[in-house]
Coordinates of C-alpha atoms and ligand atoms in Angstrom, one line a residue:
X1 CA 16.4 25.7 -49.1
X2 CA 15.6 22.7 -47.6
X3 CA 12.0 23.6 -47.5
X4 CA 11.9 24.4 -51.3
X5 CA 13.4 20.9 -51.9
X6 CA 10.8 19.5 -49.6
X7 CA 8.0 21.2 -51.4
X8 CA 8.9 20.0 -54.6
X9 CA 9.5 16.5 -53.5
X10 CA 6.0 16.8 -51.8
X11 CA 4.3 17.4 -55.1
X12 CA 5.9 14.5 -56.8
X13 CA 5.3 12.1 -53.8
X14 CA 1.6 13.1 -53.9
X15 CA 0.8 13.4 -57.6
X16 CA 2.1 10.1 -58.6
X17 CA -0.7 7.1 -59.2
X18 CA 0.0 3.7 -58.1
X19 CA 3.1 1.9 -59.4
X20 CA 3.2 -1.5 -60.7
X21 CA 3.8 -4.3 -58.4
X22 CA 7.2 -5.0 -57.2
X23 CA 8.9 -7.8 -59.1
X24 CA 9.9 -10.0 -56.3
X25 CA 11.1 -10.5 -52.7
X26 CA 13.9 -8.6 -51.1
X27 CA 16.7 -10.1 -49.2
X28 CA 18.5 -6.9 -48.4
X29 CA 19.6 -6.4 -44.9
X30 CA 18.3 -3.7 -43.1
X31 CA 19.5 -2.4 -39.8
X32 CA 19.8 -6.0 -38.3
X33 CA 16.5 -6.8 -39.6
X34 CA 16.4 -8.9 -42.9
X35 CA 13.3 -9.0 -45.0
X36 CA 12.3 -12.6 -45.7
X37 CA 9.0 -12.9 -47.3
X38 CA 7.4 -16.0 -47.1
X39 CA 5.5 -17.4 -50.1
X40 CA 2.2 -16.6 -48.4
X41 CA 2.7 -13.0 -48.0
X42 CA 1.7 -10.8 -50.8
X43 CA 4.3 -8.6 -52.4
X44 CA 4.0 -5.1 -51.4
X45 CA 2.2 -2.6 -53.9
X46 CA 2.8 0.9 -54.2
X47 CA 1.3 2.8 -51.3
X48 CA 1.5 6.4 -50.0
X49 CA 1.9 7.0 -46.3
X50 CA 2.0 10.3 -44.3
X51 CA 3.4 10.4 -40.7
X52 CA 2.2 13.4 -38.7
X53 CA 4.7 14.6 -35.8
X54 CA 8.8 14.7 -35.7
X55 CA 9.2 14.0 -32.1
X56 CA 10.8 10.6 -31.3
X57 CA 7.9 8.7 -32.0
X58 CA 7.5 10.1 -35.8
X59 CA 11.3 10.0 -36.2
X60 CA 11.1 6.1 -35.3
X61 CA 8.5 5.3 -37.7
X62 CA 10.2 7.2 -40.4
X63 CA 13.5 5.4 -39.7
X64 CA 11.7 2.0 -39.9
X65 CA 10.4 3.1 -43.4
X66 CA 13.9 4.4 -44.6
X67 CA 15.6 1.4 -43.8
X68 CA 13.6 -0.9 -45.6
X69 CA 15.5 -2.4 -48.6
X70 CA 15.5 -0.7 -51.7
X71 CA 13.2 -2.8 -53.9
X72 CA 10.6 -2.6 -51.0
X73 CA 11.0 1.1 -50.5
X74 CA 10.4 1.7 -54.2
X75 CA 6.9 0.9 -53.4
X76 CA 6.4 3.4 -51.0
X77 CA 5.9 7.2 -51.3
X78 CA 6.1 8.4 -47.5
X79 CA 6.4 11.7 -46.3
X80 CA 6.3 13.4 -42.7
X81 CA 4.3 16.4 -41.7
X82 CA 5.7 18.4 -38.9
X83 CA 4.0 21.8 -37.8
X84 CA 7.5 23.3 -36.7
X85 CA 10.4 24.3 -37.8
X86 CA 12.7 21.1 -36.9
X87 CA 12.6 17.9 -35.4
X88 CA 12.6 17.0 -31.5
X89 CA 8.8 17.5 -30.4
X90 CA 8.7 18.5 -27.0
X91 CA 12.4 18.9 -26.6
X92 CA 12.5 21.6 -29.0
X93 CA 12.0 24.9 -27.2
X94 CA 9.4 27.5 -28.1
X95 CA 11.0 31.0 -28.4
X96 CA 7.7 32.8 -28.2
X97 CA 6.0 33.7 -24.9
X98 CA 2.5 32.8 -25.1
X99 CA -0.4 33.4 -22.4
X100 CA -3.7 31.6 -22.2
X101 CA -5.7 30.5 -23.8
X102 CA -3.0 30.1 -26.5
X103 CA -1.0 27.3 -26.1
X104 CA 2.8 26.9 -26.1
X105 CA 4.1 24.7 -28.8
X106 CA 6.0 22.7 -26.2
X107 CA 5.8 22.3 -22.3
X108 CA 9.6 22.5 -22.1
X109 CA 11.1 24.9 -19.5
X110 CA 14.8 26.1 -19.2
X111 CA 15.5 24.0 -16.1
X112 CA 14.0 20.7 -17.2
X113 CA 16.4 17.7 -16.7
X114 CA 15.5 14.2 -17.5
X115 CA 13.6 12.6 -15.2
X116 CA 14.6 9.1 -16.5
X117 CA 18.4 7.8 -17.1
X118 CA 19.4 8.9 -20.3
X119 CA 20.8 5.4 -21.4
X120 CA 17.2 4.1 -21.3
X121 CA 16.0 6.9 -23.5
X122 CA 17.7 5.7 -26.7
X123 CA 16.8 4.0 -29.8
X124 CA 18.2 0.4 -30.1
X125 CA 22.1 0.9 -30.7
X126 CA 22.2 4.6 -30.8
X127 CA 24.0 5.8 -27.6
X128 CA 24.0 9.3 -26.3
X129 CA 27.5 10.7 -27.0
X130 CA 30.3 10.0 -24.3
X131 CA 30.2 12.6 -21.4
X132 CA 26.5 13.1 -21.3
X133 CA 25.3 13.2 -17.6
X134 CA 23.1 10.5 -16.9
X135 CA 20.0 13.0 -16.1
X136 CA 21.1 15.5 -18.5
X137 CA 19.3 18.9 -19.4
X138 CA 16.8 18.7 -22.2
X139 CA 19.5 20.3 -24.4
X140 CA 21.1 16.8 -24.5
X141 CA 17.8 15.1 -25.7
X142 CA 17.0 17.6 -28.4
X143 CA 20.8 17.4 -29.6
X144 CA 20.3 13.4 -29.7
X145 CA 17.2 13.6 -31.7
X146 CA 18.6 15.9 -34.3
X147 CA 21.5 13.7 -34.6
X148 CA 19.6 10.5 -35.0
X149 CA 17.6 12.6 -37.8
X150 CA 20.7 13.7 -39.6
X151 CA 22.7 10.3 -39.4
X152 CA 20.0 8.3 -40.8
X153 CA 18.9 11.0 -43.6
X154 CA 15.3 11.4 -42.1
X155 CA 15.2 15.3 -42.7
X156 CA 15.0 14.7 -46.6
X157 CA 11.4 13.0 -45.8
X158 CA 10.2 15.8 -43.6
X159 CA 8.1 18.8 -44.5
X160 CA 8.5 21.2 -41.7
X161 CA 6.0 24.4 -41.1
X162 CA 3.0 21.9 -42.1
X163 CA 0.3 21.4 -39.8
X164 CA -2.1 18.5 -40.5
X165 CA -5.4 20.2 -39.6
X166 CA -8.2 17.7 -41.1
X167 CA -8.0 14.2 -41.9
X168 CA -11.1 12.7 -43.8
X169 CA -11.6 9.2 -44.7
X170 CA -12.7 8.8 -48.1
X171 CA -13.7 5.1 -48.9
X172 CA -15.2 2.0 -47.4
X173 CA -14.4 -0.2 -44.4
X174 CA -12.6 -2.2 -46.8
X175 CA -10.7 0.3 -48.8
X176 CA -10.1 4.1 -49.5
X177 CA -7.7 7.1 -48.8
X178 CA -7.3 9.9 -46.4
X179 CA -7.8 13.5 -47.6
X180 CA -5.3 15.5 -45.4
X181 CA -5.7 19.3 -44.9
X182 CA -2.4 20.7 -44.4
X183 CA -1.4 24.4 -43.5
X184 CA 1.6 25.1 -45.2
X185 CA 4.3 27.4 -44.3
X186 CA 2.8 30.3 -46.4
X187 CA -0.3 29.9 -44.7
X188 CA -2.4 28.2 -47.4
X189 CA -3.9 25.1 -47.2
X190 CA -3.0 22.2 -49.2
X191 CA -4.9 19.0 -50.0
X192 CA -3.1 15.6 -49.8
X193 CA -4.3 12.1 -50.6
X194 CA -2.6 9.6 -48.9
X195 CA -3.6 5.6 -48.2
X196 CA -2.0 5.6 -44.9
X197 CA -1.9 8.1 -41.9
X198 CA 0.4 7.4 -38.9
X199 CA -0.3 9.7 -36.1
X200 CA 2.8 10.5 -34.1
X201 CA 1.7 13.9 -32.4
X202 CA 2.4 13.3 -28.9
X203 CA 0.5 13.4 -25.6
X204 CA 1.6 16.5 -23.9
X205 CA 0.3 19.1 -25.8
X206 CA -3.5 20.1 -24.7
X207 CA -3.8 20.5 -20.8
X208 CA -6.3 18.4 -18.7
X209 CA -7.4 21.5 -16.4
X210 CA -9.7 20.4 -13.8
X211 CA -12.1 23.0 -12.2
X212 CA -13.6 23.1 -8.6
X213 CA -16.9 24.8 -7.2
X214 CA -15.9 28.3 -6.3
X215 CA -12.9 28.7 -8.3
X216 CA -14.1 31.5 -10.6
X217 CA -15.2 33.7 -7.6
X218 CA -12.1 32.7 -5.6
X219 CA -10.1 34.3 -8.8
X220 CA -12.3 37.5 -9.1
X221 CA -11.5 38.4 -5.7
X222 CA -8.0 39.8 -6.6
X223 CA -6.2 40.3 -9.8
X224 CA -2.8 38.9 -8.2
X225 CA -4.4 35.4 -7.9
X226 CA -3.8 32.8 -10.9
X227 CA -4.6 29.1 -11.7
X228 CA -2.1 28.3 -14.3
X229 CA -1.7 24.7 -16.1
X230 CA 2.1 23.6 -15.9
X231 CA 2.1 23.7 -19.7
X232 CA 2.8 27.5 -19.0
X233 CA 5.5 26.8 -16.4
X234 CA 8.8 28.5 -17.1
X235 CA 10.6 28.4 -14.0
X236 CA 10.0 29.3 -10.3
X237 CA 10.8 33.3 -10.8
X238 CA 7.3 34.0 -11.2
X239 CA 6.4 32.7 -7.6
X240 CA 9.0 34.6 -5.9
X241 CA 7.6 35.5 -2.3
X242 CA 4.1 34.0 -3.1
X243 CA 2.3 31.3 -1.5
X244 CA 1.5 28.5 -3.9
X245 CA -0.5 25.5 -4.2
X246 CA 0.9 22.7 -6.8
X247 CA -1.9 20.2 -8.0
X248 CA -0.2 16.9 -8.9
X249 CA 2.5 14.6 -7.9
X250 CA 3.6 13.5 -11.4
X251 CA 6.8 14.5 -13.0
X252 CA 6.1 18.1 -13.8
X253 CA 4.5 18.8 -10.3
X254 CA 7.2 17.2 -8.4
X255 CA 9.7 19.2 -10.5
X256 CA 7.9 22.4 -10.2
X257 CA 7.3 22.4 -6.5
X258 CA 10.9 21.4 -5.8
X259 CA 12.0 24.3 -7.9
X260 CA 9.2 26.6 -6.6
X261 CA 9.9 26.1 -2.6
X262 CA 13.4 27.8 -3.0
X263 CA 12.0 31.2 -3.8
X264 CA 8.3 30.8 -2.6
X265 CA 7.1 32.3 0.6
X266 CA 5.0 28.8 1.0
X267 CA 4.4 25.7 -1.2
X268 CA 1.8 23.2 -0.7
X269 CA 1.2 20.4 -3.0
X270 CA -2.2 18.5 -3.1
X271 CA -2.0 14.8 -4.3
X272 CA -4.5 12.3 -5.4
X273 CA -2.5 9.6 -3.5
X274 CA -0.6 11.0 -0.7
X275 CA 2.5 8.9 -0.5
X276 CA 6.2 8.9 0.6
X277 CA 7.6 10.9 -2.4
X278 CA 10.9 12.7 -1.8
X279 CA 9.3 16.0 -1.3
X280 CA 11.3 18.5 0.8
X281 CA 10.1 18.7 4.2
X282 CA 9.4 22.6 3.8
X283 CA 6.5 21.5 1.3
X284 CA 3.1 20.5 3.0
X285 CA 1.3 17.7 1.3
X286 CA -2.5 18.0 1.0
X287 CA -5.2 15.8 -0.3
X288 CA -7.9 16.5 -3.2
X289 CA -9.1 19.8 -3.7
X290 CA -12.8 19.9 -2.3
X291 CA -13.6 23.4 -3.6
X292 CA -12.8 27.2 -3.2
X293 CA -14.3 29.6 -1.0
X294 CA -13.7 33.4 -1.8
X295 CA -10.5 33.4 0.2
X296 CA -9.3 29.9 0.7
X297 CA -9.1 26.6 -1.0
X298 CA -10.7 23.6 1.0
X299 CA -9.5 20.2 0.6
X300 CA -11.4 16.7 1.1
X301 CA -10.2 16.5 4.6
X302 CA -11.7 20.1 5.3
X303 CA -8.1 21.6 5.8
X304 CA -8.0 24.8 4.1
X305 CA -5.1 27.0 2.6
X306 CA -4.6 30.7 1.5
X307 CA -2.6 31.0 -1.6
X308 CA -1.7 33.5 -4.2
X309 CA -1.3 30.9 -7.1
X310 CA -2.6 27.6 -8.1
X311 CA -0.2 25.6 -10.5
X312 CA -2.2 22.6 -12.2
X313 CA 0.2 19.9 -12.7
X314 CA -2.5 17.5 -13.8
X315 CA -1.3 16.2 -16.9
X316 CA -2.4 16.5 -20.4
X317 CA -5.7 15.5 -22.5
X318 CA -5.5 12.3 -25.1
X319 CA -6.7 14.4 -28.4
X320 CA -6.1 14.4 -31.7
X321 CA -7.5 17.5 -33.1
X322 CA -7.4 16.7 -36.7
X323 CA -8.9 13.6 -36.7
X324 CA -11.5 15.1 -34.4
X325 CA -11.9 17.7 -37.5
X326 CA -12.3 15.1 -40.1
X327 CA -15.1 13.0 -38.1
X328 CA -12.7 9.9 -37.4
X329 CA -12.2 10.5 -33.7
X330 CA -15.2 11.3 -31.4
X331 CA -15.2 12.8 -27.9
X332 CA -17.2 11.0 -25.0
X333 CA -15.9 11.3 -21.5
X334 CA -18.0 8.8 -20.2
X335 CA -18.2 6.0 -22.6
X336 CA -16.5 2.5 -22.8
X337 CA -16.1 0.1 -25.9
X338 CA -18.3 -3.3 -25.7
X339 CA -18.0 -6.1 -28.1
X340 CA -20.6 -8.4 -26.6
X341 CA -24.6 -7.5 -26.2
X342 CA -24.4 -8.3 -22.5
X343 CA -24.6 -5.4 -20.1
X344 CA -25.9 -2.9 -22.7
X345 CA -25.6 0.8 -22.0
X346 CA -27.3 3.3 -24.5
X347 CA -24.1 5.4 -24.8
X348 CA -21.5 2.6 -25.4
X349 CA -19.2 2.3 -28.2
X350 CA -19.6 -0.9 -30.1
X351 CA -17.8 -2.8 -33.0
X352 CA -19.9 -0.7 -35.4
X353 CA -19.0 2.5 -34.4
X354 CA -17.8 4.7 -37.3
X355 CA -15.6 6.8 -35.4
X356 CA -12.6 6.2 -32.9
X357 CA -13.3 7.6 -29.4
X358 CA -11.5 9.3 -26.9
X359 CA -12.7 9.8 -23.4
X360 CA -9.6 12.4 -22.9
X361 CA -7.5 9.5 -21.4
X362 CA -7.8 6.7 -23.8
X363 CA -8.3 6.1 -27.7
X364 CA -10.2 3.2 -28.5
X365 CA -11.0 0.8 -29.9
X366 CA -7.2 0.1 -30.9
X367 CA -5.2 -3.1 -31.5
X368 CA -2.3 -3.3 -29.6
X369 CA -2.4 0.6 -28.8
X370 CA -1.6 1.1 -32.5
X371 CA -4.3 0.2 -35.2
X372 CA -7.3 1.9 -35.6
X373 CA -10.2 -0.6 -35.4
X374 CA -13.0 1.8 -36.4
X375 CA -15.5 0.3 -38.5
X376 CA -15.3 3.0 -41.2
X377 CA -11.6 1.9 -42.7
X378 CA -9.4 -1.0 -42.8
X379 CA -7.0 -1.4 -39.7
X380 CA -3.8 -0.5 -41.4
X381 CA -5.2 2.8 -42.7
X382 CA -4.9 4.7 -39.5
X383 CA -2.3 4.0 -37.0
X384 CA -0.8 5.5 -33.9
X385 CA 2.9 5.8 -32.6
X386 CA 3.8 6.7 -29.3
X387 CA 0.3 6.3 -27.1
X388 CA 1.6 4.0 -24.6
X389 CA 3.1 5.0 -21.4
X390 CA 4.8 3.3 -18.6
X391 CA 7.4 2.4 -21.3
X392 CA 10.8 3.9 -22.4
X393 CA 9.5 5.7 -25.4
X394 CA 12.4 5.5 -28.0
X395 CA 12.8 1.8 -28.2
X396 CA 8.9 1.3 -28.2
X397 CA 8.4 3.9 -30.6
X398 CA 10.8 1.9 -32.8
X399 CA 8.9 -1.3 -32.1
X400 CA 5.4 0.3 -33.1
X401 CA 7.5 1.6 -36.3
X402 CA 8.5 -1.6 -37.2
X403 CA 4.9 -3.3 -36.6
X404 CA 3.3 -0.3 -38.6
X405 CA 5.5 -0.7 -41.7
X406 CA 5.3 -4.1 -42.0
X407 CA 1.7 -4.6 -41.3
X408 CA 1.3 -1.6 -43.9
X409 CA 3.4 -3.7 -46.4
X410 CA 1.7 -6.9 -45.6
X411 CA -1.9 -6.4 -44.3
X412 CA -2.7 -10.0 -44.7
X413 CA -0.4 -11.0 -41.6
X414 CA -3.0 -9.4 -39.4
X415 CA -5.9 -11.3 -37.6
X416 CA -9.4 -10.5 -38.8
X417 CA -10.8 -7.5 -37.4
X418 CA -13.4 -9.6 -35.1
X419 CA -10.3 -11.3 -33.8
X420 CA -8.5 -7.9 -33.0
X421 CA -11.5 -6.8 -31.1
X422 CA -11.8 -9.8 -29.1
X423 CA -7.9 -9.2 -28.4
X424 CA -8.8 -5.8 -27.0
X425 CA -11.7 -7.0 -24.9
X426 CA -9.1 -9.8 -23.1
X427 CA -6.5 -6.7 -22.8
X428 CA -9.4 -4.5 -21.0
X429 CA -10.4 -7.5 -18.9
X430 CA -6.7 -8.3 -17.6
X431 CA -6.7 -4.5 -16.7
X432 CA -10.1 -4.9 -14.7
X433 CA -8.3 -8.1 -13.1
X434 CA -6.0 -5.9 -11.7
X435 CA -8.4 -4.1 -10.1
X436 CA -8.0 -1.3 -12.6
X437 CA -10.4 0.6 -15.0
X438 CA -9.0 0.2 -18.6
X439 CA -10.7 3.8 -19.3
X440 CA -8.9 5.3 -16.5
X441 CA -5.4 3.6 -17.0
X442 CA -5.7 4.7 -20.8
X443 CA -2.5 3.6 -22.7
X444 CA -0.5 2.9 -19.7
X445 CA 0.7 -0.5 -19.8
X446 CA 0.6 -2.7 -16.7
X447 CA 3.9 -2.7 -14.4
X448 CA 6.2 -5.0 -15.6
X449 CA 4.8 -5.6 -19.0
X450 CA 6.7 -3.1 -21.3
X451 CA 9.4 -5.3 -22.5
X452 CA 6.9 -8.0 -23.2
X453 CA 4.7 -5.6 -25.2
X454 CA 7.6 -4.4 -27.3
X455 CA 8.8 -8.3 -27.9
X456 CA 5.2 -9.1 -28.9
X457 CA 5.2 -6.7 -31.7
X458 CA 8.5 -7.7 -33.2
X459 CA 7.9 -11.5 -32.5
X460 CA 4.8 -11.3 -34.4
X461 CA 6.6 -9.7 -37.3
X462 CA 9.0 -12.7 -37.4
X463 CA 6.4 -15.1 -36.6
X464 CA 4.8 -14.3 -39.9
X465 CA 7.8 -14.3 -41.7
X466 CA 8.3 -10.8 -42.7
X467 CA 11.3 -10.1 -40.8
X468 CA 14.1 -12.8 -40.4
X469 CA 13.5 -15.8 -38.4
X470 CA 17.0 -15.2 -36.6
X471 CA 15.6 -11.5 -35.0
X472 CA 16.4 -11.8 -31.4
X473 CA 14.3 -10.7 -28.6
X474 CA 13.5 -7.1 -29.4
X475 CA 14.5 -5.6 -25.7
X476 CA 18.0 -6.1 -24.8
X477 CA 18.8 -7.8 -21.5
X478 CA 20.0 -4.7 -20.1
X479 CA 17.0 -2.8 -20.6
X480 CA 14.9 -5.6 -18.7
X481 CA 17.1 -5.5 -16.0
X482 CA 17.1 -1.7 -15.6
X483 CA 15.6 -1.2 -12.2
X484 CA 17.6 1.3 -10.2
X485 CA 15.7 2.8 -7.0
X486 CA 19.0 4.8 -5.9
X487 CA 20.1 6.0 -9.3
X488 CA 18.9 9.5 -9.4
X489 CA 19.9 10.4 -6.0
X490 CA 23.1 8.6 -6.6
X491 CA 23.7 10.8 -9.7
X492 CA 22.7 14.2 -8.1
X493 CA 25.0 13.1 -5.2
X494 CA 27.8 12.5 -7.6
X495 CA 27.3 15.8 -9.4
X496 CA 27.1 17.7 -5.8
X497 CA 30.7 16.2 -5.2
X498 CA 31.9 17.3 -8.6
X499 CA 32.7 13.9 -9.5
X500 CA 30.7 13.2 -12.6
X501 CA 33.3 13.4 -15.2
X502 CA 35.5 10.8 -13.6
X503 CA 32.1 8.4 -13.4
X504 CA 31.5 9.2 -17.1
X505 CA 35.3 8.3 -18.1
X506 CA 35.3 5.7 -21.0
X507 CA 31.7 5.0 -20.9
X508 CA 30.7 4.7 -24.4
X509 CA 28.7 1.4 -25.4
X510 CA 25.3 0.4 -24.5
X511 CA 26.9 -2.3 -21.8
X512 CA 29.2 0.4 -20.3
X513 CA 26.3 2.9 -19.9
X514 CA 24.3 -0.3 -18.4
X515 CA 27.2 -0.9 -16.1
X516 CA 27.5 2.7 -15.0
X517 CA 24.0 2.7 -14.1
X518 CA 24.3 -0.5 -11.9
X519 CA 27.9 1.0 -10.4
X520 CA 26.0 4.6 -9.4
X521 CA 22.9 2.6 -8.1
X522 CA 25.0 0.3 -5.9
X523 CA 27.3 3.3 -4.8
X524 CA 24.4 5.1 -3.4
X525 CA 22.8 2.3 -1.8
X526 CA 26.0 1.7 0.1
X527 CA 26.3 5.2 1.0
X528 CA 23.0 5.4 2.4
X529 CA 23.2 2.3 4.3
X530 CA 26.6 3.2 5.8
X531 CA 25.4 6.5 6.8
X532 CA 21.8 5.2 8.2
X533 CA 20.0 7.3 5.7
X534 CA 16.7 5.7 4.7
X535 CA 14.6 7.0 2.1
X536 CA 11.5 5.4 0.9
X537 CA 12.4 4.6 -2.5
X538 CA 10.2 6.5 -4.7
X539 CA 8.3 4.0 -7.2
X540 CA 8.1 6.9 -9.7
X541 CA 11.8 7.4 -9.8
X542 CA 12.7 4.5 -11.8
X543 CA 9.6 3.7 -13.7
X544 CA 9.6 6.0 -16.6
X545 CA 7.3 8.3 -15.2
X546 CA 4.8 10.1 -17.8
X547 CA 2.4 11.9 -16.0
X548 CA 3.4 14.9 -16.9
Ligands
LIG1 C1 7.8 18.4 -19.4 C2 8.1 17.0 -19.9 C3 9.1 16.5 -19.3 C4 9.4 15.0 -19.8 N1 10.3 14.3 -19.5 C5 10.7 12.9 -20.0 C6 11.9 12.4 -19.4 O1 12.5 12.7 -19.0 N2 11.8 11.1 -19.8 C7 10.7 10.4 -20.9 O2 11.3 9.2 -21.3 N3 9.8 11.3 -21.1 C8 9.8 12.4 -20.8 N4 8.7 13.2 -21.3 C9 7.6 12.6 -22.2 C10 7.7 13.0 -23.7 O3 6.9 13.5 -24.2 C11 8.5 12.0 -24.3 O4 9.7 11.2 -24.0 C12 8.5 12.0 -26.0 O5 9.6 12.8 -26.0 C13 7.3 12.1 -26.7 O6 7.6 12.1 -28.0 P1 6.4 12.2 -29.2 O7 7.1 12.0 -30.7 O8 5.3 11.0 -28.7 O9 5.7 13.4 -28.9 P2 6.1 14.8 -29.1 O10 7.6 15.1 -28.5 O11 5.3 15.6 -28.6 O12 6.3 15.1 -30.5 C14 4.8 15.3 -31.4 C15 5.3 16.4 -32.7 O13 4.3 16.3 -33.6 C16 3.9 17.6 -33.8 N5 2.4 17.8 -34.4 C17 1.5 17.6 -33.3 N6 0.5 18.0 -34.0 C18 0.8 18.3 -35.3 C19 0.0 18.3 -36.4 N7 -1.4 18.7 -36.5 N8 0.4 18.6 -37.7 C20 1.8 18.3 -37.8 N9 2.4 18.5 -36.6 C21 2.1 18.2 -35.3 C22 4.5 18.5 -33.0 O14 4.9 19.8 -33.2 C23 5.5 17.5 -32.1 O15 6.8 18.0 -32.9 C24 8.2 14.6 -20.7 C25 7.2 15.1 -21.3 C26 7.3 16.4 -20.8 C27 5.9 17.1 -21.1

């Protein structure tokens, strides 16, 4: 029933021609942010916007549109296309069992618990329900996102079972529209024409699967051998009594290896940066793989192991297939962006390149990891929500959503394209000054800069006069203070003691959740000190791990 309503809404949304200019500025409060258009800002004209993806990023973008004052909203036609049957993105389980090369709809597995404390995984001012464990199972995250979509009436704007398969730009560098091909729930292609395209399709869907010399021959020696990416990981049972090599020490690799070692004969983990991660002593750490022989896997330190299965927890490719199909994004694994003429390389992407580029880790050139600076279209034509990592995604998605919504409404507040390109060069330069390669780092923010990143987006809107001059710093103090090296161990300890309910009692507001995290962290710290237990704090544990 809902999808019928949406389909009829869709035809209305996209068949209407441009409406007239709005009559005047709005002064209506929207979720704490007040629109106060300064005289310099042009009034919004009618615009159509398509968002792609109803995970946490797409929902945040949608919310920032729905909470605009009514007068402003009347000038916008917006719709979100989601290829699956509900909201939630990676947190929505896939009931189908698929085998390679077919890809599952989500990397979710039944035993998945969050690796970040749940109070930090919230949109501003929307807490998890009382009683939610600090590191809950995936079920809680899906319920939270569904509740968010219901509470703020986001469902009405979503076309489920609609997959965007191609986005083509019809226009010039200064004006134009998107021609979207959308595969609908009946299996037919529809064409949708929109002014602005917002891509919120997530970064954990297309596996990055490295390969090594000799691996095919190794596989051919026995039908029992396999090399599988963690996107197919559904639990440790598959590895019962086997000898397994897990490649990668990000969240997925650590989670899988710590589950598998309970049932497997032996588990090895190959780490690019062997470190002091809290890996059970039964698991043997190895360095990078060098190559495969017919019977063994050889590492760069020349050590060898014999295993039955290899699990690649090697992350995901930064790809947007419908942009590639529409010639809006090109794939160049080895190229880089260059604005100046110095240090030429033939394969460099320049300011006049007609497409965006992905090297599988990084999409460029983008302004603030959001707006496309591709030469073919204006910067507000194409934007991305949810690319940054090293950041708590819900609040960041929301800050990015606010930014995109307001620059679509008031494109004149943006610097010129040349200025934005120059800013991008500076951003990449700063990364180099930290000894890192921006084309490897991609959209991962430098340590300690995530609050500043979000604040900057909202401060910019405030300084340009399109949101209230009284808007406070976007990132709340308790989120800035969040640094809890003992928290996860502490929470597991509390659950083992059966005392979780007592700790959670009366915890409801953001301040109470923040206080709980402080108390658990301090309690575990004291307990470890009193018992002379010394763990090397795991830096990944409290830094919003996103190498999945
Ligand atoms: C195994 C795993 C565990 C994780 N654990 C944590 C954690 O503990 N804490 C944390 O903060 N983060 C975690 N993450 C990161 C997680 O991905 C983000 O937290 C967040 O949920 C990403 O949301 P998103 O909306 O950006 O993308 P997604 O959740 O991937 O949503 C994208 C949506 O876009 C839709 N879509 C894609 N292409 C199209 C198309 N062409 N047409 C229409 N719809 C399309 C998809 O169906 C999907 O619904 C984890 C990730 C993984 C893989």
